[in-house]
Coordinates of C-alpha atoms in Angstrom, one line a residue:
X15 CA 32.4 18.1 23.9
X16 CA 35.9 18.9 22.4
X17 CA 35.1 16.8 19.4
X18 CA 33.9 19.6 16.8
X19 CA 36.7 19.3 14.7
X20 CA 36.3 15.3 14.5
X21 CA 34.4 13.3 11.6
X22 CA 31.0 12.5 12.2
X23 CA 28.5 10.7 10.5
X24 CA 25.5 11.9 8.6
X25 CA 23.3 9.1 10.7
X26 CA 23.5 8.9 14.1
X27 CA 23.3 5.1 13.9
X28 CA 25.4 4.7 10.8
X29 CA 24.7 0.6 11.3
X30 CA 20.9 0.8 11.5
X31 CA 21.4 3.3 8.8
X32 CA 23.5 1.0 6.6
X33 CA 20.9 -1.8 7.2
X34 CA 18.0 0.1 6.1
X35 CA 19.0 1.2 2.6
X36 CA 20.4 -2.2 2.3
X37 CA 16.7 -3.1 2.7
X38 CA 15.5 -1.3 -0.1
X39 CA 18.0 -2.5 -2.8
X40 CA 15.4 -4.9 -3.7
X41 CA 12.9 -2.5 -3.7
X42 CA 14.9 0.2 -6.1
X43 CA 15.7 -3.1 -8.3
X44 CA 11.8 -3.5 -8.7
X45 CA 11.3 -0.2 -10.6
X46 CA 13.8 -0.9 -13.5
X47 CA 12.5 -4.5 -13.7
X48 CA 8.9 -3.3 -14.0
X49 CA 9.1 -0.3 -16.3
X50 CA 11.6 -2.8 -18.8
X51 CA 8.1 -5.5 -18.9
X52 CA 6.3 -5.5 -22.0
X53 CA 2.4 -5.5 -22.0
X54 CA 2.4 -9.2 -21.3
X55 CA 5.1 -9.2 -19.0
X56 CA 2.5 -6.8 -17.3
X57 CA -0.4 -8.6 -17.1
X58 CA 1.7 -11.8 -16.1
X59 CA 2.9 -9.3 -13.2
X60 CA -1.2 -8.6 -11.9
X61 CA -1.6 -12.1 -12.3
X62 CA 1.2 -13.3 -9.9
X63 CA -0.1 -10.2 -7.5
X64 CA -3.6 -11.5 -7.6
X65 CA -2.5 -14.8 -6.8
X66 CA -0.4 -13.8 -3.9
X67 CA -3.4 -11.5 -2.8
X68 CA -5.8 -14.8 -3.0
X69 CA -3.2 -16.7 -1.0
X70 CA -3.1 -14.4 1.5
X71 CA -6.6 -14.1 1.8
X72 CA -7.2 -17.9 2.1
X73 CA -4.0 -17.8 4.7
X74 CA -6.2 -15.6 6.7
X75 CA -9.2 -17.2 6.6
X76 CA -7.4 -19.9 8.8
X77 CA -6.3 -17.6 11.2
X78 CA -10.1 -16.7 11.6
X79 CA -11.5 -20.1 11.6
X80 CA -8.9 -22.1 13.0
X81 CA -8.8 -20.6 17.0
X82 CA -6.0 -19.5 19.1
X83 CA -2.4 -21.2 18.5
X84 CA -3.1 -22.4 15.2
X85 CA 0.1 -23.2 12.8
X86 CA -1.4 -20.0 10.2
X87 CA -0.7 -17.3 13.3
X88 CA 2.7 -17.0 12.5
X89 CA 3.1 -13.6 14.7
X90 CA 0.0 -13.5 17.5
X91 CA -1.4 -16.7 18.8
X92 CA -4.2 -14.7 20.5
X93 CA -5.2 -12.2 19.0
X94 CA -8.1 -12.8 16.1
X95 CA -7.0 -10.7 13.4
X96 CA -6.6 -11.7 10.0
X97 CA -3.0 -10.9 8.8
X98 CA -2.0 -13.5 6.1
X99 CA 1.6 -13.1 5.3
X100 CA 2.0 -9.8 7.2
X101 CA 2.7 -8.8 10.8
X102 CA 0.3 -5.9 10.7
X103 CA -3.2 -6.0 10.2
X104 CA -2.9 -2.5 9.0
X105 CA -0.4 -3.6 6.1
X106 CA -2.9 -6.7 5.4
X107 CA -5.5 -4.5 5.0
X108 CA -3.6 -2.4 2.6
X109 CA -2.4 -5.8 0.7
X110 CA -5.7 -7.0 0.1
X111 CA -7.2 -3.6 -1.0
X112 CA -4.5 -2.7 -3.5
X113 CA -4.7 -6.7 -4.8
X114 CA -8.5 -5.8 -5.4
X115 CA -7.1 -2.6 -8.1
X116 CA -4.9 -5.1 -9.4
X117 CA -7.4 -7.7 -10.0
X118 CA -9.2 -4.9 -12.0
X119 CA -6.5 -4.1 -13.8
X120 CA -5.6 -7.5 -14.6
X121 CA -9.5 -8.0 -16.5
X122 CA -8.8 -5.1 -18.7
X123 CA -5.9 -6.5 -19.5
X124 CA -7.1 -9.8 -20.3
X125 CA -9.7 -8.1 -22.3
X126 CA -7.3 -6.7 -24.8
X127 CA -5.0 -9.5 -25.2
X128 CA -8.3 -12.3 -26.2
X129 CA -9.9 -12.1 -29.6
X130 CA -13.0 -11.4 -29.0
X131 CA -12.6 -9.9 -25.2
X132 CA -14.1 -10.9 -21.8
X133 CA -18.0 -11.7 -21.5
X134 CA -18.8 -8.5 -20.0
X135 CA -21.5 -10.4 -17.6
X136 CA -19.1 -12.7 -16.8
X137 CA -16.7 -10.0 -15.5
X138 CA -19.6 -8.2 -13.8
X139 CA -20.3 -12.1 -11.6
X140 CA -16.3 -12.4 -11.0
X141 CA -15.0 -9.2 -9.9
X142 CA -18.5 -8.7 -7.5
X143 CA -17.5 -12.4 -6.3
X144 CA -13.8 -11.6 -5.7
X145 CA -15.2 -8.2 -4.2
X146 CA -17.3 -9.5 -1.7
X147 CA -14.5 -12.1 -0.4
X148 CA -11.5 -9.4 -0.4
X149 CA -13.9 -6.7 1.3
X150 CA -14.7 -9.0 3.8
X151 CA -11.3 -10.2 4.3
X152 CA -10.8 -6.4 5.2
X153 CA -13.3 -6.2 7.8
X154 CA -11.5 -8.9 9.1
X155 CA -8.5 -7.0 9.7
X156 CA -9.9 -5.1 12.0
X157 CA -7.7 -1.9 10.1
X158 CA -10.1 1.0 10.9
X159 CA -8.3 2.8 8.0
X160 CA -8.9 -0.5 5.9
X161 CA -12.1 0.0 6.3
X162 CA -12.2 3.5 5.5
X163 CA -10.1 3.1 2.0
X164 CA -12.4 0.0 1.4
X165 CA -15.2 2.3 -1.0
X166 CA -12.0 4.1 -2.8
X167 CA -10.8 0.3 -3.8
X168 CA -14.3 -0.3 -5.4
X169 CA -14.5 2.8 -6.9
X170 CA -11.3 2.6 -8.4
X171 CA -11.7 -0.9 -9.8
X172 CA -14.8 0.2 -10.8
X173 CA -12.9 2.9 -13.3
X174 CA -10.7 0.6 -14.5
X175 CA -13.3 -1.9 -15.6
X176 CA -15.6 0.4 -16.2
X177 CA -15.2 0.3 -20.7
X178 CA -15.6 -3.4 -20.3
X179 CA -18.9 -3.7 -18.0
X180 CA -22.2 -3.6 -18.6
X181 CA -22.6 -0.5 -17.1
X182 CA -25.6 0.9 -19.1
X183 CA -27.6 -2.1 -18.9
X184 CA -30.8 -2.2 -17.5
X185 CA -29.9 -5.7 -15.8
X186 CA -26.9 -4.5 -14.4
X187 CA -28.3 -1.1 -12.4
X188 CA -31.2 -3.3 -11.5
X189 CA -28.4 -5.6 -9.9
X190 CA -26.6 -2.7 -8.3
X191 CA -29.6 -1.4 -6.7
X192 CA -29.5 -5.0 -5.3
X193 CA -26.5 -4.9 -4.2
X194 CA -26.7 -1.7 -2.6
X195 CA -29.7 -3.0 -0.3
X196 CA -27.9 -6.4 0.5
X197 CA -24.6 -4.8 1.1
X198 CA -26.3 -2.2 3.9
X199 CA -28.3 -4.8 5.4
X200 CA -24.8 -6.9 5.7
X201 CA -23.4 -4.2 7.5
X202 CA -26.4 -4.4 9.8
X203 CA -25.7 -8.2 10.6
X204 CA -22.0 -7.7 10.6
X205 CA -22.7 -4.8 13.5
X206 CA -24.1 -7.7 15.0
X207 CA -22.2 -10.6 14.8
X208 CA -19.0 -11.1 17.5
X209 CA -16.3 -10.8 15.2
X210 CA -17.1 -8.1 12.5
X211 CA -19.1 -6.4 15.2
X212 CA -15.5 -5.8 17.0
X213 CA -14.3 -4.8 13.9
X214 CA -16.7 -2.1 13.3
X215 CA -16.8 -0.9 17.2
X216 CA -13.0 0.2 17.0
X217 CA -14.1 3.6 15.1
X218 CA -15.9 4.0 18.2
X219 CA -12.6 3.9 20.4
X220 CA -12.4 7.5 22.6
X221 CA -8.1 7.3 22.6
X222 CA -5.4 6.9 20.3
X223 CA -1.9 7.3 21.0
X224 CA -1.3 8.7 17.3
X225 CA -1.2 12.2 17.8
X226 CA 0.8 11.8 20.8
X227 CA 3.6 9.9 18.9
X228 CA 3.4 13.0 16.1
X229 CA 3.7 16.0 18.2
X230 CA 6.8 13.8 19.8
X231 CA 8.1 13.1 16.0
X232 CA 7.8 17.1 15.2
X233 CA 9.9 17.9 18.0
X234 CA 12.2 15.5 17.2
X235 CA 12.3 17.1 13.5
X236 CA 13.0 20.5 14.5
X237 CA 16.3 19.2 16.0
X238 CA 17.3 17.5 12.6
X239 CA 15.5 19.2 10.1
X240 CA 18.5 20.4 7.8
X241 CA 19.8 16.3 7.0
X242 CA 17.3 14.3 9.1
X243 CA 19.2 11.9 12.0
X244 CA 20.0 8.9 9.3
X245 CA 17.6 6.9 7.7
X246 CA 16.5 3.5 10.2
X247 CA 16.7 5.9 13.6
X248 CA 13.6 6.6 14.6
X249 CA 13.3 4.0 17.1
X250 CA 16.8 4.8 18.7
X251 CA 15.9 8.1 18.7
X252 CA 12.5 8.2 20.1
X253 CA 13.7 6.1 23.1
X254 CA 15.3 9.0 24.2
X255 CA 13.7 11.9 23.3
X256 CA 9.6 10.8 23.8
X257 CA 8.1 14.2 25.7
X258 CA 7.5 12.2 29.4
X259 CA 3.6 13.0 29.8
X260 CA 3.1 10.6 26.9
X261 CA 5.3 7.5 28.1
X262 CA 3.1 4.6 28.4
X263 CA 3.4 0.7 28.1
X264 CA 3.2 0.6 24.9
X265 CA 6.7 0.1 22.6
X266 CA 6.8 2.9 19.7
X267 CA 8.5 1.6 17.1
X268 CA 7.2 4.1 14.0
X269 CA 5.8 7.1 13.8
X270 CA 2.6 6.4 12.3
X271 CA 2.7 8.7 9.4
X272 CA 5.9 7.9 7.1
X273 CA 6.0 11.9 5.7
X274 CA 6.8 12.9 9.4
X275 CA 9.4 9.6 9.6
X276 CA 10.6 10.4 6.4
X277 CA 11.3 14.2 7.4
X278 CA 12.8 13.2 10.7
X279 CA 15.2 11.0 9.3
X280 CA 16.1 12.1 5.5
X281 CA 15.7 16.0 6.5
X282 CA 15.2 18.5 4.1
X283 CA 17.6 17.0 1.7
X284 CA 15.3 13.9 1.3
X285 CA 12.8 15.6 0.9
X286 CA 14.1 17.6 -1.9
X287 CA 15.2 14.7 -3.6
X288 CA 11.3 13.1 -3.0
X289 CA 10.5 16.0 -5.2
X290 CA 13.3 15.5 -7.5
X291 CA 11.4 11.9 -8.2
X292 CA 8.3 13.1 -8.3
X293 CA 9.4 15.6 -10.9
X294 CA 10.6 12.8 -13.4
X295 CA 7.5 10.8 -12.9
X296 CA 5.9 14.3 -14.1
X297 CA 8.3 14.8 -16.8
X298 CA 8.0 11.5 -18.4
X299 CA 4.3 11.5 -18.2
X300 CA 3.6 12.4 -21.8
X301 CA 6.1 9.8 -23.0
X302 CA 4.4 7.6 -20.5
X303 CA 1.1 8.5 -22.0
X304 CA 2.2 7.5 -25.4
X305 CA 3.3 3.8 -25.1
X306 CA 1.2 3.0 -21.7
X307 CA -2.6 2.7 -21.9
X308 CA -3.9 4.7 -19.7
X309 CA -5.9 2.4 -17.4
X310 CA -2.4 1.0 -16.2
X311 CA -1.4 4.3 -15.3
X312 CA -4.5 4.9 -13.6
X313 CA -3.4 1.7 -11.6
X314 CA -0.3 3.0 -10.6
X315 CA -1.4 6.3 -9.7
X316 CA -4.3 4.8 -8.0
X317 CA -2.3 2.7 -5.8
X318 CA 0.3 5.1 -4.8
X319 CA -2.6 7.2 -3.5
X320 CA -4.1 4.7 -1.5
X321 CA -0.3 3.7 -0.2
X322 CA -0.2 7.8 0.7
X323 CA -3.4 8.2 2.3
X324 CA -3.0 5.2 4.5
X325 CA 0.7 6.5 5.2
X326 CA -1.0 9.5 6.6
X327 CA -1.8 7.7 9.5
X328 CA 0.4 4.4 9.4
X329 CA 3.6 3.5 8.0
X330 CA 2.8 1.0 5.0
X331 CA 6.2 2.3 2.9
X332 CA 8.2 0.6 6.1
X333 CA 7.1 -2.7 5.5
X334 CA 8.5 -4.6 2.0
X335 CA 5.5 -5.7 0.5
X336 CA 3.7 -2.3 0.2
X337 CA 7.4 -0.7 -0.4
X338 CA 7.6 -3.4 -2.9
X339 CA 4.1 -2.3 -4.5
X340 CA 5.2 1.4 -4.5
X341 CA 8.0 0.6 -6.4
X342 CA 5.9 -1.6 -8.9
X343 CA 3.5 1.3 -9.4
X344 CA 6.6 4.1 -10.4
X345 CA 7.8 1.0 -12.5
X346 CA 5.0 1.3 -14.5
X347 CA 4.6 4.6 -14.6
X348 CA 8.5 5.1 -16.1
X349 CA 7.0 2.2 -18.3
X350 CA 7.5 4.4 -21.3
X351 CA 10.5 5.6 -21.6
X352 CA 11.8 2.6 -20.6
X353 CA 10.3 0.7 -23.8
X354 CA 11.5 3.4 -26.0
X355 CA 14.9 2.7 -25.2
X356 CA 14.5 -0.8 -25.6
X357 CA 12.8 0.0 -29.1
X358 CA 15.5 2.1 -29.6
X359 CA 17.9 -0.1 -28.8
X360 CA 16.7 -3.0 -30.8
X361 CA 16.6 -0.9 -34.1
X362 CA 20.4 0.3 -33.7
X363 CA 19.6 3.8 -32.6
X364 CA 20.3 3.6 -28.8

């Protein structure tokens, strides 16, 4: 082209690019705000999520019950999903399964701060109430993936209440045996009934455009694998170069799995600096170990896993609210060194 001595940009749409990282300052402001939070600050924190999470819930239960056009469908008259506060049904599902860990978390928490601690019966009643709404609230997403992290939600919140519960009670396996038998014959009925039962046939679907859209996003990488094309150009890009046996009607706007977005458009240099964060999350884990109990870390880890599994096949991390809950989780997970420079700080010594 004549132009190889000319300036170029690292992105090749330095204005989406701009844009995008402009997104996430309030994402990267979240992880210094949350590690500096003391343990109440913390537990007011799980108890601002959980109301979101509760709002969004109740936000979708009008979407359900309220028909098509309804003043609650702010993004699809039509079609009967329930997707609270979020244009994706995907991203809800994620929303109210990661709300379920932190209403978990937020009990232990609770449990420390009172004198005497929680009831554990009465925690065992509340969290399998608020279990049973959220898990149907899931369903209700229609998020096949939802439905698949669903068990790893209850097992997680299972861990982190599990030194508070009346675990070893002979009450309490009777009621899980219980609960087992009601829960499978609900998932009889719900086979059954016209609105879970569409839920449940979707695992039964015989196409998905998925891997299609990845073996398109590999190619794309091995063009811009050193630097990556600029971070906010995978639309732009895929317009163009989308292999032409797997054009359809339908508009690709991510790539449904944010390591391959990620790759295309950060390269191996964002990668490499991925690592570089993951390796001072590792570093700072014994500090972290120190002045964090450990069921908040096993929140935050916990969440980021279920955030990485889903990204696997979905693109949660593009969205702000799950972003935002990433960056809440590494918050607390740099939680540590954060208060001992504050401690340090307040003595003189900083």
């Amino acid at each position: 082209m004549g132009r190889q001595n000319e300036w170029h940009s690292l992105a090749l749409f330095p204005a989406h690019a701009l844009t995008s990282w402009i997104s996430l300052a309030a994402t990267a402001l979240l992880i210094p705000m949350v590690a500096w939070l003391d343990r109440r600050g913390q537990i007011l924190l799980f108890a601002v999520l959980v109301l979101v999470g509760v709002l969004s819930l109740m936000v979708g239960a009008i979407q359900i019950g309220g028909g098509e056009g309804n003043l609650f469908r702010f993004y699809y008259e039509a079609d009967n999903y329930l997707v609270g506060f979020q244009g994706n049904r995907n991203h809800q599902a994620d929303v109210l399964l990661l709300v379920m860990l932190v209403f978990g978390a937020l009990l232990r928490g609770l449990h420390g701060f009172t004198r005497q601690g929680l009831h554990p019966w009465s925690v065992a009643v509340v969290a399998l109430c608020f279990d049973v709404a959220f898990a149907l609230g899931v369903v209700l997403t229609q998020s096949r993936t939802g439905m698949a992290l669903l068990p790893l939600a209850l097992v997680g919140q299972a861990y982190l209440l599990g030194p508070i519960m009346p675990w070893r009670k002979k009450p309490m396996k009777a009621a899980l045996i219980v609960a087992l038998v009601l829960a499978i014959g609900a998932a009889f009925l719900m086979t059954r009934d016209g609105t879970i039962g569409t839920a449940m046939a979707r695992f039964s679907q015989d196409h998905d455009q998925r891997p299609e859209i990845w073996a398109n996003s590999i190619n794309m990488i091995g063009q811009y694998r050193a630097i990556g094309a600029g971070y906010g150009s995978f639309l732009r890009l895929y317009e163009g170069e989308e292999l032409l046996e797997s054009v359809s009607d339908i508009f690709v706007i991510r790539a449904h799995n944010d390591y391959l977005e990620f790759f295309l458009e950060n390269g191996l240099a964002g990668v490499v600096a991925l690592v570089a964060v993951s390796g001072i999350l590792f570093v700072n884990r014994k500090r972290n170990a120190e002045a964090t109990p450990l069921y908040i870390r096993a929140f935050a880890w916990m969440g980021l896993a279920q955030l990485g599994l889903h990204s696997l096949v979905d693109y949660p991390l593009r969205t702000m609210a799950l972003d935002g809950f990433a960056a809440i989780s590494a918050g607390l997970l740099l939680a540590g060194s954060f208060q001992l420079q504050k401690s340090n700080a307040l003595d003189g010594n900083a």
